[in-house]
Short mmCIF file of C-alpha atoms and ligand atoms in Angstrom, two decimals:
data_model
loop_
_atom_site.label_atom_id
_atom_site.label_comp_id
_atom_site.label_asym_id
_atom_site.label_seq_id
_atom_site.Cartn_x
_atom_site.Cartn_y
_atom_site.Cartn_z
CA MET A 1 -14.11 65.21 -12.20
CA GLU A 2 -15.95 61.88 -12.58
CA LYS A 3 -16.23 59.33 -9.79
CA GLU A 4 -14.96 56.65 -12.18
CA GLN A 5 -11.60 58.48 -12.50
CA ILE A 6 -11.18 58.51 -8.74
CA LEU A 7 -12.09 54.84 -8.48
CA GLU A 8 -9.52 53.96 -11.16
CA MET A 9 -6.90 55.74 -9.06
CA VAL A 10 -8.04 53.83 -5.95
CA LYS A 11 -7.55 50.54 -7.81
CA LYS A 12 -4.05 51.62 -8.79
CA TYR A 13 -3.30 52.71 -5.22
CA TYR A 14 -4.46 49.32 -3.94
CA ARG A 15 -2.16 47.50 -6.36
CA GLU A 16 0.82 49.70 -5.51
CA LYS A 17 0.44 49.99 -1.75
CA HIS A 18 -1.70 47.15 -0.44
CA VAL A 19 -0.69 44.00 -2.31
CA ARG A 20 1.56 42.11 0.09
CA PRO A 21 4.69 40.19 -0.87
CA PRO A 22 4.34 36.41 -0.52
CA TYR A 23 5.19 34.74 2.80
CA LYS A 24 8.87 33.91 3.40
CA GLY A 25 10.01 31.51 6.10
CA GLY A 26 10.33 33.32 9.45
CA ASP A 27 7.78 36.06 8.61
CA ARG A 28 5.14 36.75 11.25
CA ILE A 29 2.14 34.40 11.07
CA ASN A 30 -0.80 36.25 12.58
CA TYR A 31 -3.83 34.40 13.92
CA ALA A 32 -6.15 36.49 11.72
CA GLY A 33 -6.21 39.41 9.34
CA ARG A 34 -8.26 41.35 6.81
CA ILE A 35 -8.44 39.78 3.35
CA TYR A 36 -9.54 42.38 0.82
CA ASP A 37 -8.78 43.78 -2.59
CA GLU A 38 -9.57 46.83 -4.67
CA LYS A 39 -13.33 46.13 -4.49
CA GLU A 40 -13.53 46.86 -0.76
CA MET A 41 -11.45 50.02 -1.19
CA CYS A 42 -13.54 51.21 -4.18
CA ASN A 43 -16.82 50.59 -2.33
CA LEU A 44 -15.51 52.52 0.67
CA VAL A 45 -14.43 55.47 -1.45
CA ASP A 46 -17.64 55.34 -3.50
CA SER A 47 -19.67 55.53 -0.30
CA SER A 48 -17.55 58.35 1.12
CA LEU A 49 -17.97 60.35 -2.12
CA ASP A 50 -21.76 59.87 -1.89
CA PHE A 51 -21.33 61.37 1.59
CA TRP A 52 -24.63 59.92 2.78
CA LEU A 53 -22.64 58.72 5.84
CA THR A 54 -25.37 57.09 7.91
CA ALA A 55 -27.11 53.78 7.04
CA GLY A 56 -28.27 54.00 3.42
CA LYS A 57 -28.10 52.11 0.11
CA TYR A 58 -25.07 49.99 1.01
CA THR A 59 -26.60 49.07 4.37
CA GLU A 60 -29.78 47.95 2.65
CA ALA A 61 -27.78 45.90 0.11
CA PHE A 62 -25.67 44.40 2.89
CA GLU A 63 -28.67 43.37 4.99
CA LYS A 64 -30.28 41.73 1.95
CA GLY A 65 -27.05 40.00 0.90
CA LEU A 66 -26.30 38.62 4.35
CA GLY A 67 -29.91 37.41 4.64
CA LYS A 68 -29.48 35.55 1.36
CA PHE A 69 -26.19 33.98 2.48
CA LEU A 70 -27.72 32.88 5.79
CA GLY A 71 -31.12 31.89 4.38
CA THR A 72 -32.88 34.08 6.92
CA ASP A 73 -35.67 36.61 6.57
CA HIS A 74 -34.62 39.62 8.63
CA VAL A 75 -31.12 41.05 9.10
CA SER A 76 -30.26 44.25 10.97
CA ALA A 77 -26.74 45.63 10.60
CA VAL A 78 -25.21 47.10 13.78
CA ASN A 79 -21.92 48.73 14.77
CA SER A 80 -20.22 45.73 16.47
CA GLY A 81 -20.69 42.12 17.56
CA SER A 82 -20.95 43.31 21.15
CA SER A 83 -23.77 45.67 20.11
CA ALA A 84 -25.39 42.73 18.31
CA ASN A 85 -25.32 40.69 21.53
CA LEU A 86 -26.66 43.60 23.57
CA LEU A 87 -29.46 44.15 21.08
CA ALA A 88 -30.32 40.44 20.82
CA PHE A 89 -30.58 40.11 24.58
CA MET A 90 -32.45 43.38 25.17
CA THR A 91 -34.96 42.37 22.48
CA LEU A 92 -36.08 39.60 24.83
CA THR A 93 -36.91 42.20 27.50
CA SER A 94 -39.59 43.86 25.32
CA PRO A 95 -43.07 43.96 26.85
CA LEU A 96 -44.38 43.04 23.38
CA LEU A 97 -43.33 39.45 24.18
CA GLY A 98 -45.99 39.09 26.90
CA GLU A 99 -45.34 36.38 29.47
CA ARG A 100 -42.12 35.32 27.67
CA THR A 101 -40.55 38.75 28.34
CA VAL A 102 -37.25 38.44 30.22
CA LYS A 103 -37.56 40.39 33.47
CA ARG A 104 -34.95 41.41 36.02
CA GLY A 105 -34.13 38.37 38.20
CA ASP A 106 -34.98 35.89 35.41
CA GLU A 107 -32.32 33.33 34.58
CA ILE A 108 -30.36 32.87 31.34
CA ILE A 109 -28.36 29.69 30.73
CA CYS A 110 -24.87 30.35 29.34
CA VAL A 111 -21.22 29.29 29.66
CA ALA A 112 -18.35 30.87 31.60
CA ALA A 113 -15.83 29.98 28.85
CA ALA A 114 -17.22 32.97 27.01
CA PHE A 115 -16.45 36.16 25.21
CA PRO A 116 -17.32 38.84 27.82
CA THR A 117 -20.01 40.62 25.80
CA SER A 118 -22.05 37.42 25.45
CA VAL A 119 -22.55 37.62 29.23
CA SER A 120 -22.39 41.33 30.10
CA PRO A 121 -25.83 42.33 28.67
CA ILE A 122 -27.42 39.78 31.03
CA VAL A 123 -25.57 41.20 34.05
CA GLN A 124 -26.14 44.84 33.09
CA TYR A 125 -29.89 44.32 32.80
CA GLY A 126 -30.12 42.57 36.18
CA ALA A 127 -31.00 39.11 34.91
CA VAL A 128 -29.04 36.16 36.31
CA PRO A 129 -26.51 34.25 34.17
CA VAL A 130 -26.54 30.54 35.04
CA PHE A 131 -23.20 29.02 34.10
CA ILE A 132 -22.77 25.47 32.84
CA ASP A 133 -19.38 23.84 32.28
CA ILE A 134 -18.09 23.08 28.79
CA GLU A 135 -16.61 19.85 27.50
CA LEU A 136 -13.54 19.02 25.46
CA PRO A 137 -12.74 18.56 22.62
CA SER A 138 -15.78 20.53 21.36
CA TYR A 139 -15.16 23.48 23.77
CA ASN A 140 -18.94 23.92 23.90
CA ILE A 141 -21.56 23.50 26.64
CA ASN A 142 -21.88 20.15 28.42
CA ILE A 143 -25.52 19.46 27.58
CA SER A 144 -25.85 16.73 30.23
CA ARG A 145 -26.14 19.56 32.79
CA LEU A 146 -28.99 21.44 31.10
CA ASP A 147 -31.79 19.87 33.16
CA ALA A 148 -29.97 20.65 36.41
CA ALA A 149 -29.73 24.32 35.34
CA LEU A 150 -33.46 24.73 34.80
CA SER A 151 -35.55 26.66 37.34
CA ASP A 152 -38.94 28.34 37.23
CA LYS A 153 -37.08 31.57 36.40
CA THR A 154 -35.23 30.24 33.33
CA LYS A 155 -36.19 32.22 30.22
CA ALA A 156 -33.43 31.74 27.65
CA VAL A 157 -30.22 30.05 26.53
CA PHE A 158 -27.56 32.41 25.16
CA MET A 159 -24.07 31.33 24.10
CA ALA A 160 -21.54 31.28 21.28
CA HIS A 161 -20.57 28.53 18.84
CA THR A 162 -17.03 28.32 20.19
CA LEU A 163 -14.36 29.23 17.62
CA GLY A 164 -16.75 28.35 14.81
CA ASN A 165 -17.61 24.85 16.07
CA PRO A 166 -21.41 24.69 16.51
CA PHE A 167 -22.71 23.69 19.92
CA ASP A 168 -25.15 20.76 20.01
CA ILE A 169 -28.03 22.81 18.60
CA GLY A 170 -30.26 19.76 18.16
CA SER A 171 -30.27 18.96 21.90
CA ILE A 172 -30.40 22.59 22.98
CA GLN A 173 -33.26 23.49 20.65
CA LYS A 174 -35.20 20.47 21.92
CA PHE A 175 -34.56 21.60 25.53
CA CYS A 176 -35.69 25.16 24.68
CA ASP A 177 -38.83 23.96 22.87
CA LYS A 178 -39.77 21.65 25.74
CA ASN A 179 -39.36 24.40 28.34
CA GLY A 180 -40.57 27.44 26.39
CA LEU A 181 -37.15 29.13 26.33
CA TRP A 182 -35.61 31.56 23.86
CA LEU A 183 -32.37 30.58 22.13
CA ILE A 184 -29.86 33.27 21.14
CA GLU A 185 -26.95 31.95 19.05
CA ASP A 186 -23.88 34.15 19.36
CA ASN A 187 -22.66 33.38 15.84
CA CYS A 188 -19.82 35.94 15.97
CA ASP A 189 -17.12 33.29 15.50
CA ALA A 190 -19.08 30.90 13.28
CA LEU A 191 -20.49 32.74 10.26
CA GLY A 192 -20.84 30.14 7.49
CA ALA A 193 -20.99 27.09 9.79
CA GLU A 194 -23.83 24.65 9.16
CA TYR A 195 -25.86 22.27 11.27
CA THR A 196 -28.14 19.47 10.15
CA MET A 197 -31.29 18.78 12.14
CA ASN A 198 -34.38 16.74 11.18
CA GLY A 199 -32.86 16.19 7.72
CA LYS A 200 -32.48 19.93 7.09
CA THR A 201 -29.10 21.72 6.87
CA ARG A 202 -29.12 25.33 7.98
CA LYS A 203 -26.56 28.01 8.75
CA THR A 204 -25.78 28.51 12.43
CA GLY A 205 -27.32 31.67 13.84
CA THR A 206 -30.59 30.99 12.02
CA ILE A 207 -31.81 27.95 13.95
CA GLY A 208 -32.51 29.56 17.34
CA ASP A 209 -34.69 32.67 17.75
CA ILE A 210 -31.96 35.27 17.19
CA GLY A 211 -28.40 35.08 15.81
CA THR A 212 -25.57 37.62 16.06
CA SER A 213 -22.41 38.34 14.02
CA SER A 214 -19.26 40.39 14.45
CA PHE A 215 -17.33 41.95 11.58
CA TYR A 216 -14.24 42.96 13.54
CA PRO A 217 -11.20 42.17 11.32
CA ALA A 218 -10.42 38.81 12.94
CA HIS A 219 -13.79 37.34 12.00
CA GLN A 220 -15.02 35.41 8.95
CA MET A 221 -15.52 38.72 7.14
CA THR A 222 -14.93 42.31 8.15
CA MET A 223 -16.06 45.92 7.93
CA GLY A 224 -13.52 47.15 10.50
CA GLU A 225 -16.07 47.42 13.26
CA GLY A 226 -19.55 46.06 12.65
CA GLY A 227 -22.08 43.37 13.41
CA ALA A 228 -25.52 42.03 12.62
CA VAL A 229 -28.57 40.60 14.36
CA TYR A 230 -30.83 38.19 12.50
CA THR A 231 -34.12 36.38 13.00
CA ASN A 232 -36.92 34.67 11.10
CA ASP A 233 -39.54 35.99 13.52
CA PRO A 234 -41.29 39.21 12.35
CA LEU A 235 -42.17 40.30 15.91
CA LEU A 236 -38.57 39.87 17.12
CA HIS A 237 -37.41 41.75 14.02
CA LYS A 238 -39.76 44.63 14.78
CA ILE A 239 -38.37 44.85 18.33
CA ILE A 240 -34.75 44.56 17.10
CA ARG A 241 -35.28 47.49 14.71
CA SER A 242 -37.03 49.57 17.34
CA MET A 243 -34.31 49.01 19.96
CA ARG A 244 -31.50 49.50 17.42
CA ASP A 245 -32.99 52.80 16.22
CA TRP A 246 -33.47 54.80 19.45
CA GLY A 247 -36.47 52.72 20.66
CA ARG A 248 -38.83 54.30 18.21
CA ASP A 249 -42.18 52.89 17.17
CA CYS A 250 -42.09 54.09 13.55
CA VAL A 251 -40.53 51.89 10.83
CA CYS A 252 -39.53 54.71 8.44
CA SER A 253 -35.77 54.70 7.82
CA GLY A 254 -33.69 57.80 8.64
CA GLY A 255 -34.54 60.62 6.26
CA GLU A 256 -37.84 58.99 5.20
CA ASP A 257 -41.15 60.46 6.40
CA ASN A 258 -44.72 59.18 6.62
CA HIS A 259 -44.21 55.88 4.72
CA CYS A 260 -47.43 54.50 6.25
CA GLY A 261 -49.47 57.67 5.67
CA GLN A 262 -50.57 57.59 9.34
CA ARG A 263 -47.88 59.83 10.78
CA PHE A 264 -50.15 62.29 12.60
CA MET A 265 -53.16 60.03 13.18
CA GLY A 266 -52.58 57.77 16.16
CA GLN A 267 -53.01 57.59 19.92
CA HIS A 268 -49.71 56.57 21.53
CA GLY A 269 -49.44 56.14 25.31
CA THR A 270 -50.70 59.28 27.00
CA LEU A 271 -49.30 61.58 24.31
CA PRO A 272 -51.74 64.03 22.72
CA PHE A 273 -53.73 62.43 19.86
CA GLY A 274 -51.91 62.72 16.52
CA TYR A 275 -48.46 63.20 18.08
CA ASP A 276 -45.81 62.77 15.31
CA HIS A 277 -45.36 58.96 15.08
CA LYS A 278 -41.78 59.44 13.89
CA TYR A 279 -40.93 60.58 17.41
CA VAL A 280 -42.93 58.03 19.43
CA TYR A 281 -40.81 55.60 21.50
CA SER A 282 -42.14 52.15 22.28
CA HIS A 283 -38.87 50.89 23.84
CA ASN A 284 -36.04 52.32 25.89
CA GLY A 285 -33.63 51.86 23.02
CA TYR A 286 -30.17 52.65 21.69
CA ASN A 287 -28.57 53.88 18.51
CA LEU A 288 -26.50 50.92 17.30
CA LYS A 289 -26.64 51.51 13.56
CA VAL A 290 -23.72 51.15 11.13
CA THR A 291 -22.47 53.86 8.83
CA ASP A 292 -22.88 53.28 5.09
CA MET A 293 -19.08 53.24 4.75
CA GLN A 294 -18.86 50.15 6.96
CA ALA A 295 -21.68 48.47 5.02
CA ALA A 296 -19.97 49.33 1.71
CA ILE A 297 -16.94 47.28 2.78
CA GLY A 298 -19.30 44.52 3.96
CA VAL A 299 -21.01 44.33 0.55
CA ALA A 300 -17.66 43.58 -1.13
CA GLN A 301 -16.69 41.08 1.59
CA LEU A 302 -19.97 39.17 1.19
CA GLU A 303 -18.94 38.24 -2.35
CA LYS A 304 -15.81 36.60 -0.98
CA LEU A 305 -17.47 34.97 2.03
CA PRO A 306 -18.15 31.52 0.49
CA ILE A 307 -14.45 31.25 -0.45
CA PHE A 308 -13.37 32.46 3.00
CA VAL A 309 -15.49 29.70 4.56
CA GLU A 310 -13.94 27.06 2.28
CA ARG A 311 -10.39 28.25 3.01
CA ARG A 312 -10.94 28.20 6.78
CA ARG A 313 -12.20 24.62 6.60
CA ALA A 314 -9.32 23.47 4.38
CA ASN A 315 -6.71 25.17 6.62
CA TRP A 316 -8.18 23.61 9.76
CA ASP A 317 -8.24 20.16 8.08
CA ARG A 318 -4.56 20.45 7.14
CA LEU A 319 -3.55 21.35 10.70
CA ARG A 320 -5.77 18.61 12.16
CA LYS A 321 -4.29 15.93 9.88
CA ASN A 322 -0.67 16.99 10.31
CA LEU A 323 -0.90 17.38 14.08
CA GLU A 324 -2.39 13.94 14.73
CA CYS A 325 1.13 12.80 15.66
CA VAL A 326 1.20 15.10 18.76
CA SER A 327 -2.12 13.83 20.14
CA ASP A 328 -0.28 12.14 23.05
CA SER A 329 0.77 15.58 24.31
CA ILE A 330 -2.09 17.78 23.07
CA ILE A 331 -5.86 17.38 23.01
CA LEU A 332 -6.82 18.16 19.42
CA PRO A 333 -10.17 19.75 18.52
CA GLU A 334 -13.10 17.74 17.14
CA LYS A 335 -16.01 19.03 15.14
CA GLN A 336 -19.52 18.80 16.58
CA GLU A 337 -21.56 15.88 15.29
CA ASN A 338 -24.14 16.83 12.59
CA SER A 339 -22.24 20.01 11.79
CA ASP A 340 -19.90 21.52 9.24
CA PRO A 341 -18.03 24.15 11.28
CA CYS A 342 -16.59 27.39 9.92
CA TRP A 343 -13.49 27.53 12.08
CA PHE A 344 -12.36 30.77 13.68
CA GLY A 345 -9.17 29.11 14.92
CA PHE A 346 -7.45 25.83 15.75
CA ILE A 347 -7.67 25.23 19.51
CA MET A 348 -5.46 22.85 21.46
CA THR A 349 -5.11 21.89 25.13
CA ALA A 350 -1.76 20.85 26.56
CA LYS A 351 -2.09 17.55 28.46
CA LYS A 352 0.95 18.04 30.70
CA LYS A 353 0.27 20.46 33.57
CA ASN A 354 1.86 23.90 33.23
CA SER A 355 3.14 23.21 29.72
CA ARG A 356 0.78 25.58 27.82
CA ASN A 357 2.82 28.69 28.53
CA LYS A 358 6.05 26.98 27.43
CA ILE A 359 4.48 25.90 24.11
CA VAL A 360 2.98 29.35 23.51
CA ALA A 361 6.29 31.08 24.34
CA HIS A 362 8.08 28.85 21.79
CA LEU A 363 5.52 29.67 19.07
CA GLU A 364 5.56 33.39 19.78
CA LYS A 365 9.40 33.35 19.78
CA HIS A 366 9.17 31.91 16.27
CA ASN A 367 6.76 34.61 15.10
CA ILE A 368 3.57 32.55 15.35
CA GLN A 369 0.78 34.49 16.97
CA THR A 370 -1.32 32.63 19.55
CA ARG A 371 -4.47 33.37 21.52
CA ASN A 372 -6.15 32.02 24.64
CA LEU A 373 -9.84 31.12 24.50
CA PHE A 374 -11.13 34.65 25.18
CA ALA A 375 -11.97 35.18 28.85
CA GLY A 376 -11.05 31.61 29.90
CA ASN A 377 -13.43 31.61 32.87
CA ILE A 378 -15.31 34.93 32.92
CA ILE A 379 -16.23 34.52 36.61
CA ARG A 380 -12.55 34.76 37.58
CA HIS A 381 -12.20 38.24 36.03
CA PRO A 382 -12.29 41.48 38.05
CA CYS A 383 -15.66 42.38 36.47
CA PHE A 384 -17.21 39.58 38.56
CA SER A 385 -15.46 40.52 41.85
CA ASN A 386 -18.43 42.47 43.17
CA LEU A 387 -21.08 40.01 42.00
CA ILE A 388 -22.44 37.43 44.42
CA ASN A 389 -22.64 33.74 43.53
CA GLY A 390 -26.19 32.52 44.19
CA LYS A 391 -27.65 36.02 43.82
CA ASP A 392 -26.19 37.83 40.81
CA TYR A 393 -25.20 34.60 39.02
CA ARG A 394 -25.41 30.82 39.55
CA ILE A 395 -23.06 27.96 38.75
CA VAL A 396 -24.49 24.53 37.93
CA GLY A 397 -22.18 21.91 39.49
CA ASP A 398 -18.57 22.88 38.84
CA LEU A 399 -16.63 24.60 36.05
CA LYS A 400 -13.75 22.13 36.00
CA MET A 401 -13.32 21.99 32.22
CA THR A 402 -13.73 25.76 31.91
CA ASP A 403 -10.79 26.14 34.30
CA GLU A 404 -8.88 23.47 32.40
CA VAL A 405 -9.24 25.56 29.23
CA MET A 406 -8.29 28.76 31.10
CA ASN A 407 -5.10 27.04 32.32
CA ASN A 408 -4.02 24.81 29.46
CA SER A 409 -5.60 25.79 26.13
CA PHE A 410 -4.39 28.04 23.31
CA TRP A 411 -5.17 28.49 19.64
CA VAL A 412 -3.60 29.49 16.36
CA GLY A 413 -5.18 30.90 13.22
CA VAL A 414 -6.78 29.32 10.16
CA TYR A 415 -7.82 32.53 8.41
CA PRO A 416 -7.95 32.63 4.60
CA GLY A 417 -4.64 34.49 4.41
CA MET A 418 -2.77 31.36 5.56
CA THR A 419 -0.81 29.50 2.90
CA ASN A 420 0.18 25.83 3.13
CA GLU A 421 3.73 26.96 3.92
CA MET A 422 2.51 28.98 6.88
CA LEU A 423 0.36 26.12 8.12
CA ASP A 424 3.26 23.68 7.79
CA GLU A 425 5.55 26.06 9.67
CA MET A 426 3.00 26.13 12.52
CA VAL A 427 2.88 22.33 12.56
CA ARG A 428 6.69 22.14 12.65
CA ARG A 429 6.95 24.59 15.55
CA ILE A 430 4.13 22.95 17.53
CA LYS A 431 5.85 19.56 17.18
CA GLU A 432 9.10 21.14 18.38
CA ALA A 433 7.34 22.83 21.31
CA VAL A 434 5.74 19.68 22.70
CA ASN A 435 9.15 17.95 22.74
CA LEU A 436 10.98 20.73 24.59
C1 PLP B 501 -18.01 34.97 20.47
C2 PLP B 501 -17.90 36.46 20.35
N1 PLP B 501 -18.96 37.21 20.66
C3 PLP B 501 -18.93 38.56 20.56
C4 PLP B 501 -17.79 39.21 20.14
C5 PLP B 501 -17.77 40.71 20.09
O1 PLP B 501 -17.62 41.22 18.81
P1 PLP B 501 -17.04 42.72 18.56
O2 PLP B 501 -15.57 42.66 18.81
O3 PLP B 501 -17.40 43.03 17.15
O4 PLP B 501 -17.73 43.61 19.53
C6 PLP B 501 -16.65 38.47 19.82
C7 PLP B 501 -15.42 39.17 19.38
O5 PLP B 501 -14.43 38.62 19.00
C8 PLP B 501 -16.71 37.06 19.93
O6 PLP B 501 -15.64 36.31 19.63
#
């Protein structure tokens, strides 16, 4: 049997079983969802028939393709966005970075209105997250507090572009440059967003030292589970690859041997001379690689990514325009100056105290899925109960707006599967909800 015959059957199966009927009034409107066609399914089956399983030809094609989309030199695919954040942060702890190495007890500036795994690598390592409040309506860090956060232990700034709206990268990059700090952009919710600085427009995630992505189904593109870490810095890239792939020193990919021709010729640590370089470990690493099946889906999604980005922007614009009339009751989102966001969702904050839950209940009752802004205030979660303020973490001033968002904000979707009818139904129900 030829592979082509199987792939023809997969295409037919997709058309028969996966093509959804168009939206009818009253149907569920999810906040996100996978958008795919026969190409993703054929790539997945093609890869499974190859049965290479681990990172291989599709992973290589995916890393190259994502690098091209982002305009960045080095991309490393990983198995989730949380792994990407872990890897990005742990890269900064490499001794290869000399006096800029992040050590235990060093401080990392971040926000408490966060996704948990943008903060947990800092805590797990024993560095100290220093939390700054956010501001509305950008839902990103309040940069006026950056100077107050700085101490002689500060080594990095690490936070997400909230719901696809870039934070003020211009000011933050200037602050990092002035103080010799690393900048990690958690780009998991913002793939495709752009920011213009010094007359140059670049994709978010590629402006700081390291960027991260998630390919969980809700995100700008998907491979089921998956993620990526990217950088323009060859030394950071070398550390990322080492830590991703068990901590090893050698750059040969899995299954490849003696690419450099020096495999049995070096002195490494106190190992015997000529110890097999393929099994020499320069970092205490992980295995965070993707399978080739995940990457195969990613390769097909990359082709659609520019359209996904366009659709998200157009959907957000339609909601923003048609909801202007409720701005007395709801704080509407605003895009960051100098940016072209790639929206993950449409976030709103109820102005009247205790009215968020009533609005959300009305939307959910009418089959419109809603979400809160991730952890709200991460410090108020049980995972922080045993951590000590002033020792394990620090707060700069107060977190008043973070708590405001925890109490009064919610968001709805703008994913490319939304039609104008669905968007207009959301507008109608939101208008109803604020007048209840
Ligand atoms: C900002 C942000 N960072 C990190 C992650 C983690 O990604 P993953 O679910 O792929 O682990 C998410 C997930 O939604 C996220 O929104």
